[in-house]
Short mmCIF file of C-alpha atoms in Angstrom, two decimals:
data_model
loop_
_atom_site.label_atom_id
_atom_site.label_comp_id
_atom_site.label_asym_id
_atom_site.label_seq_id
_atom_site.Cartn_x
_atom_site.Cartn_y
_atom_site.Cartn_z
CA MET A 46 0.00 0.00 0.00
CA PRO A 47 1.45 3.42 -0.98
CA ARG A 48 2.30 5.95 1.61
CA PRO A 49 -0.19 8.79 1.95
CA THR A 50 1.30 12.15 0.92
CA SER A 51 -0.21 15.53 0.61
CA ALA A 52 -0.60 16.55 -3.02
CA PRO A 53 0.44 20.23 -2.73
CA VAL A 54 3.75 19.40 -1.01
CA SER A 55 4.76 16.80 -3.58
CA ARG A 56 3.98 19.17 -6.48
CA LEU A 57 6.02 21.91 -4.88
CA ARG A 58 8.88 19.51 -4.27
CA ARG A 59 8.77 18.41 -7.90
CA LEU A 60 8.85 22.03 -9.12
CA LEU A 61 11.80 22.90 -6.93
CA ARG A 62 13.93 19.87 -7.70
CA SER A 63 12.92 19.45 -11.36
CA GLY A 64 14.02 15.82 -11.37
CA ARG A 65 17.72 16.56 -11.09
CA PRO A 66 19.91 15.47 -8.20
CA ARG A 67 21.29 18.24 -6.02
CA ARG A 68 24.85 19.28 -6.56
CA ALA A 69 27.35 18.34 -3.90
CA GLY A 70 30.90 19.34 -3.08
CA TRP A 71 32.70 21.97 -5.14
CA ARG A 72 30.15 21.67 -7.99
CA ARG A 73 27.49 23.43 -5.92
CA LEU A 74 29.62 26.61 -6.14
CA ILE A 75 29.53 26.70 -9.95
CA PRO A 76 26.42 28.40 -11.32
CA THR A 77 24.15 26.54 -13.67
CA ARG A 78 23.94 27.46 -17.34
CA ARG A 79 20.48 28.90 -16.86
CA PHE A 80 21.63 31.07 -13.95
CA ALA A 81 24.70 32.24 -15.89
CA LEU A 82 22.56 33.07 -18.94
CA PHE A 83 19.99 35.05 -16.98
CA SER A 84 22.69 36.82 -14.98
CA THR A 85 24.52 37.82 -18.15
CA LEU A 86 21.31 39.04 -19.78
CA THR A 87 20.40 41.02 -16.67
CA VAL A 88 23.81 42.71 -16.58
CA LEU A 89 23.69 43.50 -20.31
CA LEU A 90 20.17 44.92 -20.08
CA GLY A 91 21.18 46.95 -17.02
CA CYS A 92 24.19 48.39 -18.86
CA ALA A 93 22.06 49.20 -21.92
CA GLY A 94 19.49 50.89 -19.71
CA PHE A 95 22.21 52.86 -17.91
CA LEU A 96 23.68 53.97 -21.25
CA GLY A 97 20.23 54.95 -22.53
CA LEU A 98 19.53 56.89 -19.35
CA GLY A 99 22.86 58.68 -19.70
CA LEU A 100 22.05 59.64 -23.29
CA LEU A 101 18.67 60.97 -22.19
CA LEU A 102 20.00 62.93 -19.23
CA VAL A 103 23.15 64.46 -20.74
CA LYS A 104 22.23 67.75 -22.32
CA VAL A 105 24.73 69.11 -24.83
CA PRO A 106 24.54 72.92 -25.02
CA ASP A 107 24.28 74.52 -28.45
CA ALA A 108 27.39 76.65 -28.06
CA HIS A 109 29.61 77.55 -25.15
CA ALA A 110 29.91 81.27 -24.41
CA ALA A 111 33.70 81.19 -24.12
CA ALA A 112 34.05 79.37 -27.45
CA THR A 113 32.06 82.03 -29.30
CA ALA A 114 33.18 85.12 -27.36
CA GLN A 115 34.28 88.16 -29.36
CA ARG A 116 35.73 91.53 -28.41
CA ASN A 117 33.29 94.43 -28.38
CA THR A 118 34.57 97.91 -29.23
CA TRP A 119 32.65 101.12 -28.43
CA LEU A 120 33.58 104.23 -30.36
CA TYR A 121 33.07 107.94 -29.83
CA ARG A 122 31.20 109.89 -32.50
CA ASP A 123 34.51 110.95 -34.03
CA GLY A 124 35.70 107.30 -34.38
CA THR A 125 38.15 107.10 -31.49
CA VAL A 126 37.91 104.08 -29.16
CA LEU A 127 35.85 104.61 -26.03
CA ALA A 128 36.18 101.12 -24.53
CA GLN A 129 36.78 97.46 -25.39
CA THR A 130 35.41 94.43 -23.57
CA GLY A 131 36.28 90.79 -23.95
CA GLU A 132 39.63 89.05 -23.97
CA THR A 133 39.31 87.36 -27.33
CA ASN A 134 39.92 89.26 -30.53
CA ARG A 135 38.25 87.22 -33.24
CA GLN A 136 35.51 87.54 -35.76
CA SER A 137 33.07 84.73 -36.46
CA VAL A 138 32.41 83.87 -40.09
CA ALA A 139 30.04 81.33 -41.55
CA LEU A 140 31.59 78.11 -42.83
CA ASP A 141 30.46 78.87 -46.38
CA GLN A 142 32.67 82.01 -46.27
CA VAL A 143 35.76 79.83 -45.81
CA SER A 144 37.07 78.30 -49.01
CA PRO A 145 36.89 74.49 -49.31
CA GLU A 146 40.67 74.42 -49.83
CA ALA A 147 41.24 76.16 -46.49
CA GLN A 148 38.77 73.81 -44.76
CA HIS A 149 40.51 70.73 -46.18
CA ALA A 150 43.97 72.11 -45.38
CA VAL A 151 43.06 72.59 -41.72
CA LEU A 152 41.49 69.13 -41.52
CA ALA A 153 44.45 67.49 -43.27
CA ALA A 154 46.88 69.11 -40.85
CA GLU A 155 44.92 67.85 -37.85
CA ASP A 156 43.17 64.63 -38.89
CA ARG A 157 43.32 63.20 -42.41
CA SER A 158 40.55 60.68 -41.73
CA PHE A 159 38.04 63.24 -40.37
CA TYR A 160 35.34 62.47 -42.94
CA ARG A 161 35.85 58.68 -42.77
CA GLU A 162 35.83 58.20 -38.99
CA GLY A 163 33.13 58.80 -36.44
CA ALA A 164 33.13 61.23 -33.55
CA VAL A 165 35.10 58.68 -31.49
CA ASN A 166 37.98 56.58 -32.86
CA PRO A 167 38.22 53.41 -30.70
CA SER A 168 41.51 52.20 -32.21
CA ALA A 169 43.21 55.55 -31.48
CA LEU A 170 41.88 55.46 -27.91
CA LEU A 171 43.20 51.92 -27.39
CA ARG A 172 46.59 52.86 -28.88
CA ALA A 173 46.85 55.97 -26.70
CA GLY A 174 45.78 54.02 -23.60
CA TRP A 175 48.31 51.27 -24.30
CA ASN A 176 51.14 53.77 -24.87
CA THR A 177 50.24 55.60 -21.66
CA LEU A 178 50.06 52.37 -19.63
CA THR A 179 53.37 51.06 -20.97
CA GLY A 180 55.17 54.35 -20.25
CA GLN A 181 55.66 55.45 -23.86
CA GLY A 182 54.24 58.92 -23.19
CA THR A 183 50.85 60.44 -22.56
CA GLN A 184 48.57 60.53 -25.57
CA GLY A 185 44.92 61.45 -26.00
CA GLY A 186 43.71 59.58 -29.07
CA SER A 187 41.09 62.28 -29.57
CA THR A 188 39.31 63.13 -32.79
CA ILE A 189 38.61 66.72 -33.82
CA THR A 190 35.08 66.33 -32.47
CA GLN A 191 36.44 65.25 -29.08
CA GLN A 192 38.90 68.15 -29.06
CA TYR A 193 36.08 70.60 -29.81
CA VAL A 194 33.96 69.15 -27.00
CA LYS A 195 36.91 69.42 -24.59
CA ASN A 196 37.72 73.01 -25.57
CA ALA A 197 34.13 74.25 -25.72
CA TYR A 198 32.43 72.45 -22.84
CA LEU A 199 35.02 70.85 -20.52
CA THR A 200 38.30 71.60 -18.78
CA HIS A 201 41.81 70.61 -19.84
CA GLN A 202 42.38 68.33 -16.84
CA GLN A 203 43.83 64.97 -17.81
CA THR A 204 41.46 62.74 -15.83
CA VAL A 205 39.50 59.63 -16.66
CA SER A 206 36.22 61.29 -15.68
CA ARG A 207 36.82 64.20 -18.08
CA LYS A 208 37.65 61.74 -20.86
CA ALA A 209 34.44 59.81 -20.15
CA ARG A 210 32.36 63.00 -20.32
CA GLU A 211 34.19 63.97 -23.51
CA LEU A 212 33.41 60.58 -25.09
CA SER A 213 29.74 60.68 -24.14
CA ARG A 214 29.22 64.22 -25.42
CA SER A 215 31.17 63.53 -28.61
CA ALA A 216 29.12 60.43 -29.35
CA ILE A 217 25.84 62.36 -29.29
CA SER A 218 27.06 65.52 -30.99
CA PRO A 219 26.02 66.12 -34.60
CA ARG A 220 28.65 65.66 -37.31
CA PRO A 221 29.44 68.62 -39.59
CA PRO A 222 28.38 68.35 -43.24
CA ARG A 223 30.99 67.23 -45.73
#
């Protein structure tokens, strides 16, 4: 005659054990494939969500006041200088007022692959990081877009946090037309 058992307890036991023997010894410390898969997926989804949240929360200003500052000059009625304000003596011109040859000459002097690469060049960053770690000198690996972001929006401190902010703002900044 079979032993009387309560039905709910045996169903619960079957769900928990799933017909497999329990792990014993050092094997109980190794996660199962299912646990490893779900853990990996959870971490990847968390990182993607964190990246998406960062892209939503980081606001890139249109233009930094110091990057577009010009000197103002006030004149008397007779044309003599009354006063000047501002430290920077420059005059802004539209890009279409600069000849294409001058544009390409400046880009070629700084970064020949400007139109072929993105706002961030991963291979240059890895090369610069490797050279810095191995003591071959400090390098930045920055593209022109990253340099603009650093000069217009950030400081010139050589820190990892500044580089991370530079990378995130460069990645979401619009590329100039060709």
